[in-house]
Amino acid sequence: MSTTYGTFPGARPRRLRTTPAMRNMVAEHRLHPADLILPAFVREGAAEPVPISAMPGVVQHTRDTLRKAAVEALEAGVSGIMLFGVPEEAKKDGLGTAGTDPDGILQVAIRDVKAEVGDELVIMSDLCLDEYTDHGHCGVLDSEGRVDNDATLERYAEMAQVQADAGVHVVGPSGMMDGQVGVIRDALDQTGHEDVSVLAYTAKYASAFYGPFREAVGSSLQGDRKTYQQDAANLRESMRELALDLAEGADMVMVKPALPYLDVLAKIADAVDVPVAAYQISGEYAMVEAAAANGWIDRDRAIMETLTGIKRAGANMILTYWATEVARQL
């Protein structure tokens, strides 16, 4: 549109999109390798890595390949590794005792990784019973088959102690039991582990996107976890959980899953002065990999776009199964 005084539109935002160099210069958010945390599974007794069919490229590690994966993550610039243990099926029971055995697979894995990388990589551990129980729930069941919150807290306190004794830097209580952060903090402090941090799974939703993860940890779950994980319809509830976790001593907080809950992530990130994590979970990973395998999307661009979206929403740290790959690209 022309006039005597010039041509409209006068404001042309496209000027800042003209070249890759221009777009890079004005980018508002940037991914960095140190933003990334690698979740990793280690399988007790495995002689070879076991592929996870629903998560192409992800495996249940042997102890040796886990050590190698930790070194590769460190060399790529990844800041942390979150460890999940997969015990032998025969060792599962109603109380998840393998989870508090000092020689259980997760504690062994923590020691292995600590011996390999020391303090150069932040070693994090999943603090939950679901991998170790024969019923697959995240806690102890009562006589009516319901998860007993307070009995479960006692088990979590034991888990925190043995994981800290093994050398972990950060525990990640993921069971969504009421009061879990406070009990774990007290257990750590009372056993001389004041320096071990707690990454609270503050907003963990009962999601359909966990499906592939249950294969990854060999879950025995029948039914669902809707009585303790959050309902997808609720946002204010997450803010209440946040206030409770912070009051109980959480050092960092997390939103899980990531992409379906970016609004929750953004609201929490705006409200706190502690680091905020988001977990890009197994189903999010599997969707991108499946669509890319069918030629429906550009895999590398989709990965970067999802991670940038999580960063833009306010995450300081992102747990993603692509952590090492993306860190190398960055």
XYZ file of C-alpha atoms in Angstrom:
330
model
C 0.000 0.000 0.000
C 1.583 3.304 -1.147
C 0.984 6.877 0.021
C 2.743 10.192 -0.482
C 4.698 9.564 2.707
C 5.831 5.983 2.220
C 4.904 2.385 1.899
C 2.931 0.296 4.396
C 3.255 -1.876 6.343
C 5.989 0.150 7.990
C 6.525 -2.416 10.716
C 8.060 -5.497 9.114
C 8.934 -8.166 11.692
C 10.090 -10.343 8.804
C 13.244 -8.235 8.590
C 14.478 -10.141 11.653
C 13.881 -13.514 9.996
C 15.752 -12.957 6.752
C 18.818 -15.176 7.264
C 19.937 -17.946 9.603
C 22.488 -15.568 11.121
C 19.805 -12.964 11.784
C 17.429 -15.487 13.300
C 20.201 -16.804 15.521
C 21.181 -13.327 16.661
C 17.682 -12.369 17.798
C 16.689 -15.747 19.258
C 14.984 -15.280 22.617
C 15.718 -18.750 23.998
C 18.652 -21.073 23.404
C 19.190 -24.680 24.302
C 22.498 -25.533 25.923
C 23.923 -29.005 26.634
C 23.930 -28.208 30.356
C 20.137 -27.832 30.228
C 19.827 -31.557 29.568
C 19.583 -34.590 31.835
C 19.719 -38.140 30.488
C 17.303 -40.706 31.979
C 18.870 -44.173 31.857
C 17.715 -47.677 32.742
C 19.964 -50.427 34.082
C 18.792 -54.043 34.147
C 19.970 -56.429 36.811
C 21.832 -59.420 35.428
C 21.788 -58.243 31.812
C 24.709 -59.496 29.722
C 23.789 -57.302 26.745
C 21.744 -54.104 26.431
C 18.054 -54.906 25.999
C 16.287 -52.734 23.383
C 13.002 -51.136 24.441
C 10.652 -51.790 21.540
C 8.424 -48.765 22.134
C 11.417 -46.425 22.438
C 13.691 -46.975 19.433
C 17.282 -46.186 20.332
C 16.753 -46.553 24.104
C 17.863 -49.668 25.994
C 17.944 -51.269 29.381
C 21.657 -51.019 30.040
C 24.058 -53.512 31.475
C 26.244 -52.171 34.240
C 29.094 -51.764 31.770
C 27.078 -50.000 29.069
C 25.563 -47.699 31.701
C 29.024 -46.565 32.701
C 29.815 -45.946 29.041
C 26.571 -43.975 28.565
C 27.422 -41.811 31.562
C 30.850 -40.999 30.149
C 29.362 -40.188 26.737
C 26.804 -37.880 28.338
C 29.523 -36.118 30.302
C 31.715 -35.682 27.228
C 28.764 -34.237 25.297
C 28.195 -31.609 27.992
C 25.030 -33.074 29.527
C 24.709 -31.946 33.133
C 23.102 -34.963 34.764
C 21.937 -38.559 34.514
C 18.741 -39.893 36.140
C 19.040 -43.590 36.972
C 16.245 -46.164 37.047
C 16.855 -49.712 38.244
C 15.188 -52.766 36.703
C 15.460 -55.679 39.159
C 15.146 -59.352 38.391
C 11.469 -60.342 38.359
C 11.979 -62.851 41.176
C 13.170 -60.065 43.493
C 9.935 -58.091 43.317
C 7.632 -58.277 46.323
C 4.833 -56.380 47.969
C 7.143 -54.001 49.810
C 9.635 -53.397 47.022
C 12.492 -54.538 49.251
C 14.967 -54.596 46.350
C 14.624 -50.827 46.318
C 16.109 -50.522 49.801
C 18.689 -53.283 49.500
C 22.147 -51.651 49.593
C 23.124 -54.181 46.938
C 19.987 -53.654 44.862
C 20.479 -52.822 41.199
C 19.881 -49.073 41.518
C 22.299 -48.669 44.393
C 24.900 -50.734 42.523
C 24.370 -48.564 39.441
C 24.809 -45.372 41.453
C 28.128 -46.647 42.763
C 29.197 -47.719 39.271
C 28.475 -44.334 37.746
C 30.001 -42.478 40.695
C 33.200 -44.512 40.296
C 33.258 -43.679 36.574
C 32.492 -39.941 36.545
C 32.783 -38.830 40.163
C 31.269 -35.403 40.719
C 31.701 -34.231 37.128
C 28.203 -35.431 36.193
C 25.235 -34.896 38.513
C 24.044 -38.381 39.461
C 20.317 -38.507 40.117
C 18.175 -41.449 41.158
C 14.513 -42.327 40.903
C 13.162 -42.679 44.418
C 10.045 -44.787 43.988
C 8.871 -48.334 44.622
C 7.059 -49.119 41.373
C 10.016 -50.849 39.718
C 10.442 -53.137 42.724
C 6.883 -54.094 43.728
C 5.104 -57.157 42.377
C 1.899 -55.118 42.093
C 3.611 -52.253 40.246
C 2.314 -49.429 42.403
C 4.513 -46.655 43.751
C 3.856 -47.571 47.357
C 2.860 -50.152 49.938
C -0.689 -51.510 49.680
C -3.100 -51.795 52.604
C -5.428 -54.734 53.289
C -7.915 -53.420 50.746
C -5.365 -53.001 47.963
C -5.087 -49.229 48.246
C -1.759 -47.407 48.357
C -1.023 -46.621 52.008
C 0.466 -43.132 51.961
C 2.146 -43.088 55.370
C 3.477 -46.652 55.239
C 4.958 -45.762 51.876
C 6.705 -42.719 53.350
C 8.612 -44.997 55.708
C 9.867 -46.980 52.724
C 10.843 -43.782 50.914
C 12.908 -42.673 53.898
C 14.832 -45.953 53.708
C 15.295 -45.579 49.962
C 16.671 -42.083 50.360
C 19.243 -43.303 52.844
C 20.549 -46.220 50.775
C 20.698 -44.135 47.599
C 22.592 -41.403 49.414
C 24.924 -43.981 50.953
C 25.651 -45.207 47.425
C 26.807 -41.715 46.442
C 23.910 -40.101 44.628
C 23.884 -36.304 44.328
C 20.120 -35.842 43.849
C 17.124 -38.007 44.737
C 13.953 -37.704 42.695
C 10.896 -38.878 44.651
C 8.353 -39.612 41.935
C 5.589 -41.434 43.802
C 3.346 -38.423 44.542
C 2.769 -39.405 48.171
C 1.608 -36.595 50.444
C 4.499 -35.404 52.601
C 7.174 -37.310 50.696
C 9.598 -34.407 50.297
C 9.592 -33.559 53.995
C 10.089 -37.150 55.110
C 12.920 -37.681 52.625
C 14.599 -34.414 53.583
C 14.491 -35.370 57.253
C 15.807 -38.869 56.524
C 18.725 -37.473 54.554
C 19.587 -34.851 57.151
C 19.393 -37.287 60.043
C 21.808 -39.708 58.356
C 24.500 -37.181 57.512
C 23.428 -36.550 53.927
C 22.616 -32.851 54.196
C 24.310 -32.175 50.843
C 22.078 -34.535 48.856
C 19.475 -32.511 46.965
C 15.802 -33.326 46.487
C 14.265 -32.871 43.044
C 10.553 -32.905 43.802
C 8.200 -34.381 41.234
C 5.838 -31.556 42.110
C 3.333 -31.833 39.274
C 3.197 -35.417 38.044
C 0.072 -36.190 36.116
C -1.652 -39.540 35.584
C -0.822 -39.590 31.896
C -1.445 -41.883 28.940
C 2.050 -40.978 27.727
C 3.807 -43.208 30.284
C 3.077 -46.366 28.303
C 6.543 -47.024 26.851
C 8.182 -46.296 30.215
C 6.376 -49.226 31.770
C 8.095 -51.501 29.289
C 11.393 -49.771 30.038
C 11.213 -50.567 33.774
C 9.444 -53.909 33.434
C 6.432 -52.612 35.376
C 4.016 -55.137 36.908
C 1.234 -52.568 37.217
C -2.364 -53.605 36.739
C -4.830 -50.717 36.702
C -3.745 -47.103 37.093
C -2.270 -44.557 39.500
C -5.074 -42.024 39.461
C -5.493 -42.032 43.233
C -2.072 -40.468 43.738
C -0.933 -38.893 40.471
C -2.689 -35.689 39.415
C -5.702 -35.353 37.176
C -5.063 -33.768 33.777
C -7.897 -31.283 34.287
C -6.266 -29.543 37.249
C -3.863 -26.613 37.317
C -4.471 -24.934 40.692
C -3.813 -28.284 42.343
C -0.261 -28.149 40.980
C 0.286 -24.800 42.641
C -0.827 -26.286 45.956
C 1.564 -29.203 45.464
C 4.293 -26.678 44.678
C 3.728 -24.732 47.891
C 3.820 -27.933 49.931
C 6.998 -29.232 48.292
C 8.818 -25.951 48.826
C 7.704 -25.784 52.452
C 8.993 -29.334 52.957
C 12.437 -28.451 51.637
C 12.510 -29.227 47.918
C 15.674 -27.908 46.265
C 14.280 -28.218 42.733
C 10.830 -28.928 41.313
C 9.590 -30.786 38.260
C 6.639 -30.985 35.893
C 5.957 -34.353 34.249
C 5.006 -34.926 31.418
C 6.326 -31.881 29.612
C 4.578 -31.103 26.325
C 0.926 -31.684 27.371
C 1.539 -29.540 30.472
C 3.495 -26.532 29.224
C 0.937 -24.225 30.809
C 1.604 -25.822 34.193
C 5.336 -25.564 33.615
C 5.078 -21.873 32.727
C 2.953 -21.054 35.761
C 5.282 -22.887 38.145
C 8.384 -21.335 36.571
C 6.896 -17.859 37.060
C 6.111 -18.574 40.701
C 9.382 -19.907 42.109
C 13.003 -18.975 42.699
C 14.303 -22.553 42.648
C 15.379 -24.464 39.515
C 12.531 -25.959 37.512
C 12.792 -29.215 35.581
C 10.517 -30.803 33.005
C 10.541 -34.456 31.988
C 9.995 -35.160 28.304
C 8.625 -38.618 28.907
C 8.639 -41.900 27.026
C 5.405 -41.342 25.121
C 6.562 -37.946 23.892
C 9.796 -39.551 22.680
C 7.972 -42.487 21.089
C 5.544 -40.276 19.158
C 8.303 -38.300 17.499
C 10.350 -41.395 16.702
C 7.334 -43.233 15.267
C 6.209 -40.314 13.137
C 9.753 -39.781 11.877
C 10.156 -43.476 11.060
C 7.049 -43.215 8.890
C 8.411 -40.167 7.100
C 5.675 -37.939 8.448
C 7.914 -35.390 10.179
C 11.511 -34.191 10.104
C 12.958 -36.005 13.136
C 15.819 -33.648 14.023
C 13.755 -30.495 13.614
C 10.907 -31.963 15.668
C 13.257 -32.916 18.493
C 14.750 -29.433 18.656
C 11.341 -27.793 18.395
C 9.913 -29.782 21.301
C 12.924 -29.096 23.503
C 12.931 -25.401 22.648
C 9.247 -25.218 23.517
C 9.934 -26.746 26.920
C 12.785 -24.305 27.501
C 10.625 -21.382 26.374
C 7.907 -22.385 28.846
C 10.388 -21.934 31.680
C 12.338 -25.138 32.280
C 15.892 -24.714 33.522
C 16.522 -28.446 33.120
C 15.011 -30.954 30.716
C 15.071 -34.700 31.201
C 15.048 -36.209 27.727
C 16.106 -39.499 26.183
C 17.725 -37.464 23.397
C 20.005 -35.645 25.856
C 23.369 -36.934 24.647
C 22.441 -36.777 20.963
C 21.127 -33.230 21.207
C 24.026 -32.055 23.372
C 26.443 -33.226 20.675
C 24.513 -31.298 18.047
C 24.493 -28.166 20.164
